Structure formats: C-alpha cells, structure tokens
PDB file of C-alpha atoms in Angstrom:
ATOM      1  CA  MET A   1     -27.957 -12.948 -99.060  1.00 54.00           C
ATOM      2  CA  SER A   2     -28.814 -11.981 -95.504  1.00 68.00           C
ATOM      3  CA  ASN A   3     -32.546 -12.130 -96.271  1.00 81.00           C
ATOM      4  CA  ILE A   4     -32.415 -15.839 -97.176  1.00 79.00           C
ATOM      5  CA  PRO A   5     -32.809 -18.106 -94.147  1.00 86.00           C
ATOM      6  CA  VAL A   6     -30.133 -20.742 -93.662  1.00 83.00           C
ATOM      7  CA  ALA A   7     -32.799 -23.439 -93.380  1.00 86.00           C
ATOM      8  CA  ALA A   8     -33.759 -22.753 -97.003  1.00 86.00           C
ATOM      9  CA  LEU A   9     -30.187 -23.243 -98.238  1.00 89.00           C
ATOM     10  CA  VAL A  10     -29.464 -26.528 -96.446  1.00 92.00           C
ATOM     11  CA  PRO A  11     -31.652 -28.716 -98.727  1.00 93.00           C
ATOM     12  CA  LEU A  12     -30.089 -27.138-101.823  1.00 92.00           C
ATOM     13  CA  ILE A  13     -26.597 -27.832-100.524  1.00 92.00           C
ATOM     14  CA  VAL A  14     -27.497 -31.433 -99.639  1.00 94.00           C
ATOM     15  CA  VAL A  15     -29.025 -32.052-103.078  1.00 95.00           C
ATOM     16  CA  GLY A  16     -25.996 -30.487-104.784  1.00 94.00           C
ATOM     17  CA  LEU A  17     -23.548 -32.644-102.834  1.00 95.00           C
ATOM     18  CA  GLY A  18     -25.654 -35.730-103.509  1.00 96.00           C
ATOM     19  CA  PHE A  19     -25.655 -34.974-107.229  1.00 96.00           C
ATOM     20  CA  ILE A  20     -21.869 -34.566-107.248  1.00 96.00           C
ATOM     21  CA  GLY A  21     -21.538 -37.849-105.357  1.00 96.00           C
ATOM     22  CA  PHE A  22     -23.786 -39.603-107.862  1.00 96.00           C
ATOM     23  CA  CYS A  23     -21.829 -38.200-110.819  1.00 95.00           C
ATOM     24  CA  TRP A  24     -18.495 -39.224-109.274  1.00 95.00           C
ATOM     25  CA  TYR A  25     -19.791 -42.721-108.498  1.00 95.00           C
ATOM     26  CA  ASP A  26     -21.120 -43.099-112.020  1.00 94.00           C
ATOM     27  CA  LEU A  27     -17.850 -41.711-113.362  1.00 93.00           C
ATOM     28  CA  SER A  28     -15.907 -44.386-111.504  1.00 93.00           C
ATOM     29  CA  ARG A  29     -18.102 -47.186-112.901  1.00 92.00           C
ATOM     30  CA  THR A  30     -18.513 -46.235-116.576  1.00 91.00           C
ATOM     31  CA  ARG A  31     -16.347 -45.409-119.549  1.00 91.00           C
ATOM     32  CA  VAL A  32     -16.181 -41.812-120.694  1.00 93.00           C
ATOM     33  CA  LYS A  33     -15.953 -39.993-124.007  1.00 91.00           C
ATOM     34  CA  TYR A  34     -14.060 -36.883-125.105  1.00 92.00           C
ATOM     35  CA  LEU A  35     -12.126 -36.155-121.858  1.00 94.00           C
ATOM     36  CA  PRO A  36     -10.247 -38.164-119.224  1.00 95.00           C
ATOM     37  CA  LYS A  37     -12.105 -39.112-116.051  1.00 94.00           C
ATOM     38  CA  TRP A  38     -10.219 -36.622-113.880  1.00 95.00           C
ATOM     39  CA  ALA A  39     -11.301 -33.775-116.180  1.00 96.00           C
ATOM     40  CA  TRP A  40     -14.951 -34.821-115.973  1.00 95.00           C
ATOM     41  CA  ALA A  41     -14.659 -35.012-112.173  1.00 95.00           C
ATOM     42  CA  ILE A  42     -13.351 -31.440-112.016  1.00 96.00           C
ATOM     43  CA  ILE A  43     -16.032 -30.189-114.417  1.00 95.00           C
ATOM     44  CA  CYS A  44     -18.744 -31.816-112.286  1.00 94.00           C
ATOM     45  CA  LEU A  45     -17.338 -30.201-109.155  1.00 93.00           C
ATOM     46  CA  ILE A  46     -16.752 -26.707-110.508  1.00 95.00           C
ATOM     47  CA  SER A  47     -20.048 -26.141-112.281  1.00 92.00           C
ATOM     48  CA  ILE A  48     -22.863 -27.577-110.204  1.00 88.00           C
ATOM     49  CA  PRO A  49     -25.306 -28.811-111.635  1.00 91.00           C
ATOM     50  CA  LEU A  50     -24.499 -27.941-115.246  1.00 95.00           C
ATOM     51  CA  GLY A  51     -21.204 -29.868-115.283  1.00 95.00           C
ATOM     52  CA  GLY A  52     -22.871 -33.030-114.011  1.00 94.00           C
ATOM     53  CA  ILE A  53     -25.712 -32.722-116.473  1.00 95.00           C
ATOM     54  CA  ILE A  54     -23.282 -32.267-119.362  1.00 95.00           C
ATOM     55  CA  TYR A  55     -21.293 -35.293-118.166  1.00 95.00           C
ATOM     56  CA  LEU A  56     -24.402 -37.477-117.955  1.00 93.00           C
ATOM     57  CA  ILE A  57     -25.648 -36.420-121.408  1.00 93.00           C
ATOM     58  CA  VAL A  58     -22.410 -36.075-123.384  1.00 93.00           C
ATOM     59  CA  GLY A  59     -19.529 -37.611-121.456  1.00 92.00           C
ATOM     60  CA  ARG A  60     -20.844 -41.076-120.629  1.00 90.00           C
ATOM     61  CA  ASP A  61     -20.063 -43.891-122.984  1.00 85.00           C
ATOM     62  CA  GLY A  62     -22.785 -45.970-121.378  1.00 69.00           C
ATOM     63  CA  ASP A  63     -20.835 -49.218-121.042  1.00 65.00           C
ATOM     64  CA  THR A  64     -20.449 -50.278-117.430  1.00 61.00           C
ATOM     65  CA  VAL A  65     -16.997 -51.477-116.490  1.00 59.00           C
ATOM     66  CA  ARG A  66     -17.301 -54.703-114.547  1.00 54.00           C
ATOM     67  CA  GLY A  67     -14.562 -56.364-112.740  1.00 46.00           C
TER      68      GLY A  67
END
C-alpha cells in the first residue's frame, strides 16, 4: 500500500462516493423489489461498487415515485 501514491487513490475514492450518492438518490426516488430500501442502502454502502450495481440491475422496480 505504501507504494501507491495518494494522488492515484483520490479519484477512485471520489468516483466511489459519487456512485454511492447516485445509488442513494435513485433509491430515494424509485420503488424497490425484494428488500426494503434501508437494506438496499446498506448493501450499496458496504460493497462498493458491486452492491450498487446489483441494486441498479436487480433491486429497482423502475417506476419513479412522484409527489
């Protein structure tokens, strides 16, 4: 780990946090399948990026909640 410069890790961290933010925003606006929203939020946070990818492919119902 000491051989990797910090400047190389910063973009990865920013992209990861942006992806979590996108998944959480989408989670707040759409209906979900199979699990409650809080469970999908935890899955997205714990397993970056696999949890978010699984949520976007499997967990979304696709209908936007408006109101």
